[in-house]
CSV table of C-alpha atoms in Angstrom, one decimal:
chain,number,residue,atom,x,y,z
E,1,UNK,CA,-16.2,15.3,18.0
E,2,UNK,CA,-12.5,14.8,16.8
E,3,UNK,CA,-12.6,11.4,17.9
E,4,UNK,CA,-15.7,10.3,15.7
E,5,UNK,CA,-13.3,10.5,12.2
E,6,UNK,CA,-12.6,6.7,11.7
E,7,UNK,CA,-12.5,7.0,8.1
E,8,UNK,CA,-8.6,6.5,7.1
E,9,UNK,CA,-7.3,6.5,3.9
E,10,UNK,CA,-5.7,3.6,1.8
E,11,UNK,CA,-2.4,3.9,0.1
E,12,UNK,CA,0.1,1.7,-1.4
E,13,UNK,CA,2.4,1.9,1.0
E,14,UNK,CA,4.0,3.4,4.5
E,15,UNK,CA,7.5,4.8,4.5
E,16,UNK,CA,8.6,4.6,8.0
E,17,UNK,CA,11.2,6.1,10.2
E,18,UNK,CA,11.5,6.1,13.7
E,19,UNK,CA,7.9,7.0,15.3
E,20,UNK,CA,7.0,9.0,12.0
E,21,UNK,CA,5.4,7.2,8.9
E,22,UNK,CA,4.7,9.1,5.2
E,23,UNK,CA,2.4,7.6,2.8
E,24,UNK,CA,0.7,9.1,-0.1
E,25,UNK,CA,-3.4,8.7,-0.4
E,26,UNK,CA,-3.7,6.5,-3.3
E,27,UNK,CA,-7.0,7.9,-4.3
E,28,UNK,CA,-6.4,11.8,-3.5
E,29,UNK,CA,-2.3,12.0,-4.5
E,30,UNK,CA,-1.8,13.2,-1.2
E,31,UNK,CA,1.1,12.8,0.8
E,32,UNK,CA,0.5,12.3,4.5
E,33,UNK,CA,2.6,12.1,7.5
E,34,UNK,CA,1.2,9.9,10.4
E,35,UNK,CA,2.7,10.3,14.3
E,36,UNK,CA,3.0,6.4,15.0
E,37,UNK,CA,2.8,7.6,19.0
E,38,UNK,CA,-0.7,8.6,18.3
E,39,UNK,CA,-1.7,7.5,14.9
E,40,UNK,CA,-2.8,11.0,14.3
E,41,UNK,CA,-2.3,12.3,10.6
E,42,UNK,CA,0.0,15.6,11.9
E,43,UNK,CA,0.1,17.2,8.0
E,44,UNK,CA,-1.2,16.5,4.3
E,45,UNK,CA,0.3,18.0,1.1
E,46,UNK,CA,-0.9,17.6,-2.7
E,47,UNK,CA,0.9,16.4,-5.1
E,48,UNK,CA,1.3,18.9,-7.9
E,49,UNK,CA,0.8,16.3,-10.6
E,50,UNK,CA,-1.6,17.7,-13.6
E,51,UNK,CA,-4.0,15.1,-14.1
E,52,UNK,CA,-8.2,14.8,-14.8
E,53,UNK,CA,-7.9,11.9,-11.9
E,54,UNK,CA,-5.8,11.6,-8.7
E,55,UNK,CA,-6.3,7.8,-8.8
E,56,UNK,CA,-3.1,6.1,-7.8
E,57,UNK,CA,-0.8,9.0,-9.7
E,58,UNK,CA,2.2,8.7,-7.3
E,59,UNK,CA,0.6,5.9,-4.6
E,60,UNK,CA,4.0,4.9,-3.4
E,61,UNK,CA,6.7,6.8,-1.2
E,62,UNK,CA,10.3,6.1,0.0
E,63,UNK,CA,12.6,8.7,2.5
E,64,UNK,CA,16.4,9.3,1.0
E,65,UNK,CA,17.7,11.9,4.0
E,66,UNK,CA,15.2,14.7,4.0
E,67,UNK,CA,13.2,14.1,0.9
E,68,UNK,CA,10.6,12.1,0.1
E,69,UNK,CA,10.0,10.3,-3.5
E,70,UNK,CA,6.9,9.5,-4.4
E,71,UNK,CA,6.2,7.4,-6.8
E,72,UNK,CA,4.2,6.9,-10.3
E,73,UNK,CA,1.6,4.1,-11.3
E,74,UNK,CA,-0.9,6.3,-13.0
E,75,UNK,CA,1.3,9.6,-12.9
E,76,UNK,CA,3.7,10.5,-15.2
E,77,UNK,CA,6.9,11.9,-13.2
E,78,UNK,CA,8.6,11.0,-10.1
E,79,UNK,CA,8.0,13.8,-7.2
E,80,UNK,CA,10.3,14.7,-4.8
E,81,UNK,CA,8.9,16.8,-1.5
E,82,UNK,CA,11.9,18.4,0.4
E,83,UNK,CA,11.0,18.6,4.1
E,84,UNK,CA,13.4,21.1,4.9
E,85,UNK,CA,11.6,23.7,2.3
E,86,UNK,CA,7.9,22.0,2.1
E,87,UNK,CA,8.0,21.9,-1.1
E,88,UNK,CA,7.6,20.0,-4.7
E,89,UNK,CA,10.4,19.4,-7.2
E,90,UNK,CA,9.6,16.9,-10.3
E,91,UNK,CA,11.8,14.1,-12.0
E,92,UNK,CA,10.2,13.8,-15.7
E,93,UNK,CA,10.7,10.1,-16.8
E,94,UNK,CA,11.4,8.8,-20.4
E,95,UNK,CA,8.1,7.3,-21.8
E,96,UNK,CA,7.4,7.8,-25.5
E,97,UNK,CA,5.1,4.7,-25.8
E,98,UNK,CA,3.0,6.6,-22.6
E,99,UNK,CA,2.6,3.3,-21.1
E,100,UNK,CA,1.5,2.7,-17.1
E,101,UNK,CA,4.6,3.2,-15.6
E,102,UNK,CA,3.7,1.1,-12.3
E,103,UNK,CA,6.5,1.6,-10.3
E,104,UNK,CA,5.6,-0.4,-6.9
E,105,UNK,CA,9.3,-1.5,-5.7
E,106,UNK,CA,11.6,0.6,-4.9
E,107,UNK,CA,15.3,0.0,-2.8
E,108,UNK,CA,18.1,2.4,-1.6
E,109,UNK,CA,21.9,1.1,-2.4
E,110,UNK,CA,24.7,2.8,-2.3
E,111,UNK,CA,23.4,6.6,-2.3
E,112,UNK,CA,21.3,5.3,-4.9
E,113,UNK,CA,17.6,4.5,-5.5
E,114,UNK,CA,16.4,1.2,-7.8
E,115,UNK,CA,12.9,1.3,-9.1
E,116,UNK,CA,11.2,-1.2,-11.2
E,117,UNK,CA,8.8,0.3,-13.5
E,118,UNK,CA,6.1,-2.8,-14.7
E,119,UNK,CA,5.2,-0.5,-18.0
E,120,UNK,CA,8.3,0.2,-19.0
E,121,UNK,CA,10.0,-3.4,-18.1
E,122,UNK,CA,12.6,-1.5,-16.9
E,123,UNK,CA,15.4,-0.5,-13.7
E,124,UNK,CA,15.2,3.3,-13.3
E,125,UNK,CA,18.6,4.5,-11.1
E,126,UNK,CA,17.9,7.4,-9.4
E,127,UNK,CA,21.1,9.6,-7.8
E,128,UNK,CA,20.0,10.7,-4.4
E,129,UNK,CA,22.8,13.2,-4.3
E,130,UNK,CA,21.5,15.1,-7.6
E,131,UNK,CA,18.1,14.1,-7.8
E,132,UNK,CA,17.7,13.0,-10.9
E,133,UNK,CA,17.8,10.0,-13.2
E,134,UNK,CA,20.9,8.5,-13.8
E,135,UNK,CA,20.4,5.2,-15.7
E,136,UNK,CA,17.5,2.6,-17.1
E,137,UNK,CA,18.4,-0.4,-17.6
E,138,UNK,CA,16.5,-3.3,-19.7
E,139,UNK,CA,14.4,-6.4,-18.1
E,140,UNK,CA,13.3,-7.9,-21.1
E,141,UNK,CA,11.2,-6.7,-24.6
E,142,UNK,CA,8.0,-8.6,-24.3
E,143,UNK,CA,5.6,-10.0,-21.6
E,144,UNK,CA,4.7,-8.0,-18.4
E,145,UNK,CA,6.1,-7.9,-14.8
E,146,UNK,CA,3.9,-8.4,-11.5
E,147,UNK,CA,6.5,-8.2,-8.7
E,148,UNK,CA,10.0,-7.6,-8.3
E,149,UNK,CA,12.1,-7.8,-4.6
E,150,UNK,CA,15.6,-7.2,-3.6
E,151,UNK,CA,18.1,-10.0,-1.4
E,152,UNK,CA,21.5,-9.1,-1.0
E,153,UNK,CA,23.0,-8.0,-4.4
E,154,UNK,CA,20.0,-9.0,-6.2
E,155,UNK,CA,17.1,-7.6,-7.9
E,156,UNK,CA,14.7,-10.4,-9.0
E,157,UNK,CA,12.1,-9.4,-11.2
E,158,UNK,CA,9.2,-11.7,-12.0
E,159,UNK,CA,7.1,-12.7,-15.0
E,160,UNK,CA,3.3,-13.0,-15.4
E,161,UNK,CA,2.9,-14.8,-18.5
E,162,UNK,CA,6.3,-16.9,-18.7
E,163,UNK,CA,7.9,-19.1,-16.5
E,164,UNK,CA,11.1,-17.0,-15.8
E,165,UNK,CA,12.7,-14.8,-13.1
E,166,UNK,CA,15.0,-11.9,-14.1
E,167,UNK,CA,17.9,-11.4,-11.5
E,168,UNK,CA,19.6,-8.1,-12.2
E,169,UNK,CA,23.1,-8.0,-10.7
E,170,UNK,CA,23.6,-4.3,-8.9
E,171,UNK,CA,27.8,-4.5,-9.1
E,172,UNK,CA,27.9,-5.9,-12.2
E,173,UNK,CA,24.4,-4.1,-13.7
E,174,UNK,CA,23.6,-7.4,-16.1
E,175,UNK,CA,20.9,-9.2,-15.9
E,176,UNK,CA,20.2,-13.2,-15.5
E,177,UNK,CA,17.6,-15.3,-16.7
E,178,UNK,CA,16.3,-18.4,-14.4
E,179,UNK,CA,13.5,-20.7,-16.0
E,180,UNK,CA,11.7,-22.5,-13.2
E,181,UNK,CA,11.5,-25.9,-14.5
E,182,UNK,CA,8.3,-28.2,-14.7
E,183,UNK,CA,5.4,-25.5,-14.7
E,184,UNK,CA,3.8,-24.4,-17.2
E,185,UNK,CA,1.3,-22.0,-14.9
E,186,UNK,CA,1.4,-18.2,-14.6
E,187,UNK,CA,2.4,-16.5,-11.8
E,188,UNK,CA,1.8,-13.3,-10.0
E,189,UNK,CA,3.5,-12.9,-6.5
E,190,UNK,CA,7.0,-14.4,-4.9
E,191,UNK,CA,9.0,-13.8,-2.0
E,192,UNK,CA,12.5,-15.5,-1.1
E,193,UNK,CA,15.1,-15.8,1.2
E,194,UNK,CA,18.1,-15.7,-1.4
E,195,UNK,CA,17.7,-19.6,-2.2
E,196,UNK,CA,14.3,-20.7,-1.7
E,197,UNK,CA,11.7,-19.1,-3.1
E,198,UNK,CA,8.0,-19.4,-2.8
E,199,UNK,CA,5.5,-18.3,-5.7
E,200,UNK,CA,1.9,-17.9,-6.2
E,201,UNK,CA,-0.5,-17.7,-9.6
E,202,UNK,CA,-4.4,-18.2,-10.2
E,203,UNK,CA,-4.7,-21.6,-8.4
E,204,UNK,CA,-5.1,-23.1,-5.1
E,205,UNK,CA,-1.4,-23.4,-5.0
E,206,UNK,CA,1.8,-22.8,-4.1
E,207,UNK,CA,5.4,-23.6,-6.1
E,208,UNK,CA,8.6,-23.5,-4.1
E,209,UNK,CA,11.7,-23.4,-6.0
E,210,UNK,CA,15.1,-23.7,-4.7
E,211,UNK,CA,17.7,-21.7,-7.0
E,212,UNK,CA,21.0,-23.7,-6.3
E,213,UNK,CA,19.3,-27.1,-6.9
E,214,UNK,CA,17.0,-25.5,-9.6
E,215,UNK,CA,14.1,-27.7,-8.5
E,216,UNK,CA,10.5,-27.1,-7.9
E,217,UNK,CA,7.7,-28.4,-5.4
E,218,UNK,CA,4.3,-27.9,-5.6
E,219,UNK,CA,2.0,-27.4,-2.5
E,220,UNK,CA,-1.8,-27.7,-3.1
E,221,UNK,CA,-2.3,-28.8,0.7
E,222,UNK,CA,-4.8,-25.4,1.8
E,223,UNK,CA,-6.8,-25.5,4.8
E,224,UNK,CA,-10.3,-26.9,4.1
E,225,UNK,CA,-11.8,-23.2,4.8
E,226,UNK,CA,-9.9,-21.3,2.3
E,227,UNK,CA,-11.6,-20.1,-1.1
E,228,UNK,CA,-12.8,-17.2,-2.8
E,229,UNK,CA,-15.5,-14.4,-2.2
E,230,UNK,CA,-17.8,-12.9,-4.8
E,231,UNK,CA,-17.0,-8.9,-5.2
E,232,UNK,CA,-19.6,-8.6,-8.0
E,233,UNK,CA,-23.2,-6.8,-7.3
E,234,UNK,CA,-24.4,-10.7,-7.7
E,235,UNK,CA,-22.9,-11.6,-4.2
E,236,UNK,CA,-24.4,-13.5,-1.5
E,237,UNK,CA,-21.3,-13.0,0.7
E,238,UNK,CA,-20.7,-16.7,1.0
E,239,UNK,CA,-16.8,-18.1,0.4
E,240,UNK,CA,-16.5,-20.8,-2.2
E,241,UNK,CA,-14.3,-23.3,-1.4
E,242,UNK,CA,-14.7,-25.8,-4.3
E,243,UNK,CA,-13.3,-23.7,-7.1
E,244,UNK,CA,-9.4,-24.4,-7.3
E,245,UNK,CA,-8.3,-22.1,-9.9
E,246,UNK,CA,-9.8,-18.4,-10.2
E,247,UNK,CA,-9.6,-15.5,-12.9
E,248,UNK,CA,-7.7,-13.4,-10.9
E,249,UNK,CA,-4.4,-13.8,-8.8
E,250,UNK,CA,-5.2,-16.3,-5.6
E,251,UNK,CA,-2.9,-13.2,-4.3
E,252,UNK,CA,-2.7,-10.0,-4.5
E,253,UNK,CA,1.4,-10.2,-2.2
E,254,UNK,CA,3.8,-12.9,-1.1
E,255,UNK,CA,6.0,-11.3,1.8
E,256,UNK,CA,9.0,-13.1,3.9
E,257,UNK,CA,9.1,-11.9,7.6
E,258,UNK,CA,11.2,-13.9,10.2
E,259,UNK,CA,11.5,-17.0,9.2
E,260,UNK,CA,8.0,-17.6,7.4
E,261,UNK,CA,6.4,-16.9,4.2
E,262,UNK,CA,3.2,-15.1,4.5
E,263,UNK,CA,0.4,-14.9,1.9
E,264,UNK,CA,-2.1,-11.9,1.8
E,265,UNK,CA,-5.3,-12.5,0.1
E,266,UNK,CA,-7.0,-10.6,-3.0
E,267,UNK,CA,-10.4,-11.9,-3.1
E,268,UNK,CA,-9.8,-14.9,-0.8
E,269,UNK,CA,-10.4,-15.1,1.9
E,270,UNK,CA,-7.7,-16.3,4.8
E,271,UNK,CA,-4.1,-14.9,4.7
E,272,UNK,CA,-2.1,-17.8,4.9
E,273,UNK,CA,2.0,-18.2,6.3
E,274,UNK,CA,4.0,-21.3,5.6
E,275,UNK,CA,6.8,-22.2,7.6
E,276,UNK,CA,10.2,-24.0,6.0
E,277,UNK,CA,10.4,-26.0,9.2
E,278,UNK,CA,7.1,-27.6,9.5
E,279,UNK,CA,6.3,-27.2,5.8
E,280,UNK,CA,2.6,-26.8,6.3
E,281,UNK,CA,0.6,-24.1,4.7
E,282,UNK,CA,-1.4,-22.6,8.2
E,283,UNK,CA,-4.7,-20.1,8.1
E,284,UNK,CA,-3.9,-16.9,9.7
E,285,UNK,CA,-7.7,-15.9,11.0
E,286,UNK,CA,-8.6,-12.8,11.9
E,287,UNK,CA,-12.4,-12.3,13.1
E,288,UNK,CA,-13.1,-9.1,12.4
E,289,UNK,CA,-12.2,-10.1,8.5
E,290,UNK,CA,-14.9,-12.1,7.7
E,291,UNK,CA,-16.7,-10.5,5.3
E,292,UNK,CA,-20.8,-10.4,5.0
E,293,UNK,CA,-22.6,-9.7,1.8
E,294,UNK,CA,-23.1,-6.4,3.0
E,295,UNK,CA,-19.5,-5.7,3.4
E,296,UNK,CA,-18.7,-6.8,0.0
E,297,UNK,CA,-20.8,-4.6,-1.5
E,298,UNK,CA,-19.8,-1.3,0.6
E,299,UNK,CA,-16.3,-1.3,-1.2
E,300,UNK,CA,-15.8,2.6,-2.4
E,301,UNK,CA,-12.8,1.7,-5.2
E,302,UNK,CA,-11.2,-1.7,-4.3
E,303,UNK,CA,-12.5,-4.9,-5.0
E,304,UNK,CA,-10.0,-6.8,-2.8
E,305,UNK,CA,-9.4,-7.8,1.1
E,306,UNK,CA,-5.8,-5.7,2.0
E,307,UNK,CA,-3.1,-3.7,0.8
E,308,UNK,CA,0.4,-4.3,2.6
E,309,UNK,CA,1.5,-1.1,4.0
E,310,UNK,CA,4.8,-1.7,6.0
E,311,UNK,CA,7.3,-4.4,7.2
E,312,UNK,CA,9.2,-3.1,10.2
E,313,UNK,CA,11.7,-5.4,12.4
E,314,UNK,CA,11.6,-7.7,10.2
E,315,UNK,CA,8.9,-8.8,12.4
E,316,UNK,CA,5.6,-6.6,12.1
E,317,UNK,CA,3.0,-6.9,8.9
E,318,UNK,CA,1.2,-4.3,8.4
E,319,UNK,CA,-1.9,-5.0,6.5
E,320,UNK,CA,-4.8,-2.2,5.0
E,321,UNK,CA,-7.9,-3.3,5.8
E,322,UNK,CA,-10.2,-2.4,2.8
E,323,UNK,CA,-13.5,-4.2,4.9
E,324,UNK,CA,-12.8,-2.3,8.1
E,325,UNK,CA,-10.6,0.9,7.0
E,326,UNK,CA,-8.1,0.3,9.7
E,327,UNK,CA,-4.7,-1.1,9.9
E,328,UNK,CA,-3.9,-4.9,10.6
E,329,UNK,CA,-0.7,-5.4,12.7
E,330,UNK,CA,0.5,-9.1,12.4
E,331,UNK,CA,3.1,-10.1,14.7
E,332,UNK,CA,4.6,-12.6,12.9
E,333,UNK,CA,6.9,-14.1,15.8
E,334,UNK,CA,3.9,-15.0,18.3
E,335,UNK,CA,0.9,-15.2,15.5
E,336,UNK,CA,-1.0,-12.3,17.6
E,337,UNK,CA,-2.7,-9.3,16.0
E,338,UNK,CA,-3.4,-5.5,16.4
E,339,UNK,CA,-6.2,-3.3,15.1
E,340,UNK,CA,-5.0,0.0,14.7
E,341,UNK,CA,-7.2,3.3,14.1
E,342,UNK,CA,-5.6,6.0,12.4
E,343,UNK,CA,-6.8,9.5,12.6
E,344,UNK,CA,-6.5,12.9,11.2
E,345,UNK,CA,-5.6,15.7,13.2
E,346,UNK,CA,-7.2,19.2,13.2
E,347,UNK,CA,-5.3,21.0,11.5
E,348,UNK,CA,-4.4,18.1,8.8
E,349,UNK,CA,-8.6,17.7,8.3
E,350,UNK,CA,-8.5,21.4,7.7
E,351,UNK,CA,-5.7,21.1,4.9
E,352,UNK,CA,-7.3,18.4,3.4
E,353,UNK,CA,-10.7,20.1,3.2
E,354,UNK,CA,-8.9,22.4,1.7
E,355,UNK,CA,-7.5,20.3,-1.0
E,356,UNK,CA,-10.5,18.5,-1.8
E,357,UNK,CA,-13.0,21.1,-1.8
E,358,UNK,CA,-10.1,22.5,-4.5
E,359,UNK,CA,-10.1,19.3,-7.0
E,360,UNK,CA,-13.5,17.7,-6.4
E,361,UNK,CA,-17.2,17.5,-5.0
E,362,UNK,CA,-18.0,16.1,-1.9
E,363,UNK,CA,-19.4,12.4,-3.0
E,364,UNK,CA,-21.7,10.8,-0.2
E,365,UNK,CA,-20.9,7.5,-0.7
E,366,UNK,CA,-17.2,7.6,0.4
E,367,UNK,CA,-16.7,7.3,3.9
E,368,UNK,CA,-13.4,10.0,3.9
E,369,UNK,CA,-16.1,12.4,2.3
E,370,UNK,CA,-18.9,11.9,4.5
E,371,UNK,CA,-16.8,13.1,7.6
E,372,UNK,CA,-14.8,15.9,6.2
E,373,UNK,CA,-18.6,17.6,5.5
E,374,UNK,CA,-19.4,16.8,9.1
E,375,UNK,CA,-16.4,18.3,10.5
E,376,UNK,CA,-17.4,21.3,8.4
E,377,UNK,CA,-20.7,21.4,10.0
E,378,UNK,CA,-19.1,20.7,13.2
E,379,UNK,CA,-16.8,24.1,12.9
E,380,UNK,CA,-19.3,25.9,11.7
E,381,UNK,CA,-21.9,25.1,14.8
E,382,UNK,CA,-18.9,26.0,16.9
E,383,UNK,CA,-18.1,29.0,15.5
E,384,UNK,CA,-22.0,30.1,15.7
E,385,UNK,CA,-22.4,28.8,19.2
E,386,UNK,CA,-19.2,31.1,19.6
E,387,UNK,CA,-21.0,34.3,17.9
E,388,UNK,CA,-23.8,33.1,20.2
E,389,UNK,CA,-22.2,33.1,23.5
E,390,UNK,CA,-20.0,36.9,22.5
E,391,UNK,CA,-23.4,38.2,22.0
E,392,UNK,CA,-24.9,37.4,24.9
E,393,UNK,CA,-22.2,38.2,27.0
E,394,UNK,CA,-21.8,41.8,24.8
E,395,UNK,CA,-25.6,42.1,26.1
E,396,UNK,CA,-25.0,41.5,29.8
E,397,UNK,CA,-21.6,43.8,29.9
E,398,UNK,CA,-24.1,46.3,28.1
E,399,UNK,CA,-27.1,46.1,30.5
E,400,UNK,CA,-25.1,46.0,33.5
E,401,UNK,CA,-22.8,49.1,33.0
E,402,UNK,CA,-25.4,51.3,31.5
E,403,UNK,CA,-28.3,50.3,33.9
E,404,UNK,CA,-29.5,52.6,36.7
């Protein structure tokens, strides 16, 4: 019966070490740790964060030596779960304007943690050693942030609406301003290897600056397949592949693994890589990822084809499937993939019954829901078949040591 629980849950991303992996539930605030041996769930925990929703609160983990930080988009505070006493300890964070904190990227250096928070346009330094906030540190006053990533001594924080990268220096703790030159387009994802780096915006293209020479290229040379699916109730299921600039982002990431730049889609429909070698923009296909009209439509909460969970060896891309509710292993080096089913153990499903049946109603149309209820029916005809089987045998022991 155990092994009929396919349903897994999203999240915004995997914290792993070793053959462990901790990730919190971005639609429950739960934090989850998965045995990467089996793929089994081994223990869930809630987040104590008072809130009317769990939606993405505290979506995003990292692991600083035996506690875990988890993360605010939603949320409000920073929460810290020690593993050594399984339990909670919060970080309040300063936020008079109440703004969506967003804080997706997150680095260790030097005993220290760096977050960028999108809301506050901000660097929160966090002191590992005392657990608490030690500085915050300016991007800029106006405008909003997408992405931000780390190379070497460099945080580089990008723009949505202008044509600018902020690099903040993590010796010196000052920030730069680059203005990519010659495009006047908005972007929403980048990725880099310290001197080139590759962005994307709401177009069928791609814009590679180099830093030292300060100059840009533009790449508009997709594979004839690639376009854009209809998430709306209006669907057909088809992929338009006429329409070269789209309302939302063309991506939802931009990731560098290996040697080669890798594009994950948000409501396209091909993840694509590019290579600095060959220079050509490749389809990475995957089968199983085709979606149907069907399969548009059954999305529970996300209208978009992945989430990126994990980059490990600087190799291995893990990928959320939203269609299929399973992870995507990309193996970067020989362009081969792995499906991988995640489970939940028994006595995880029993904690997290536990916590939902606490905070919500069991809703039908989500797939996490529908088999929690028939593992409860499932224990329940067990324990009966149990109380079933003690009887009868109670009636036997009866009628043979009392019979003449």
């Amino acid at each position: 019966m155990e092994n009929d629980y396919k349903a897994f849950m999203w999240s915004d991303n995997w914290c792993i070490e070793e053959n462990r992996a901790w990730f919190v539930s971005g639609k429950y605030n739960i934090l989850f740790c998965l045995d990467l041996s089996t793929y089994q769930c081994q223990s869930a925990v809630c987040i104590p964060e008072k809130n009317t929703s769990t939606f993405r609160l505290t979506p995003n983990c990292i692991k600083a030596g035996n506690d875990i930080y988890c993360m605010p988009d939603l949320g409000n505070s920073i929460w810290i779960y020690h593993l050594d006493r399984e339990c909670f300890s919060e970080i309040p964070i300063n936020n008079s304007g109440k703004v969506r904190l967003s804080m997706y990227n997150f680095w260790i250096h030097n005993n220290k943690i760096y977050t960028v928070s999108n809301g506050l346009k901000q660097i929160i330094e966090i002191d590992i050693k005392e657990r608490q906030i030690e500085s915050y540190y300016n991007i800029c006053k106006e405008g909003n942030i997408t992405k931000s990533i780390k190379n070497g001594m460099s945080i580089y924080i990008l723009s949505g609406v202008s044509n600018e990268i902020y690099e903040f220096n993590l010796l010196t703790k000052t920030t730069t301003i680059h203005s990519i030159p010659d495009i006047k387009e908005r972007f929403y994802t980048f990725c880099t290897d310290g001197r080139i780096f590759c962005l994307s915006g709401y177009k069928k293209e791609l814009y590679v600056w180099d830093k030292i020479e300060n100059t840009i290229q533009i790449m508009d040379d997709f594979p004839k397949g690639f376009g854009s699916y209809n998430f709306t109730k209006d669907t057909d299921g088809n992929v338009d592949c006429s329409t070269k600039q789209y309302e939302i982002p063309t991506f939802l990431y931009s990731v560098i693994v290996g040697d080669s730049f890798w594009f994950i889609p948000f409501q396209t429909n091909q993840i694509l890589f590019w290579d600095k070698e060959s220079r050509d923009i490749l389809p990475f296909e995957i089968d199983e990822e085709v979606e149907t009209k069907e399969s548009l439509l059954a999305r529970e909460s996300l209208s978009s084809k992945y989430i990126v969970e994990y980059i490990r060896e600087d190799r291995y891309l893990g990928l959320f499937s939203i269609k299929n509710n399973y992870i995507v292993e990309i193996d970067t080096f020989n362009k081969s993939v792995e499906i991988i089913y995640c489970t939940i153990g028994k006595k995880c499903l029993s904690d997290v019954i536990n916590i939902i049946c606490e905070k919500n109603v069991f809703d039908e149309t989500f797939k996490l829901h529908q088999n929690l209820y028939k593992y409860i029916l499932y224990r329940k005809e067990t324990e009966r078949k149990k109380t079933v089987l003690n009887n009868i045998g109670d009636n036997i022991y009866k009628t043979i040591c009392f019979s003449d």
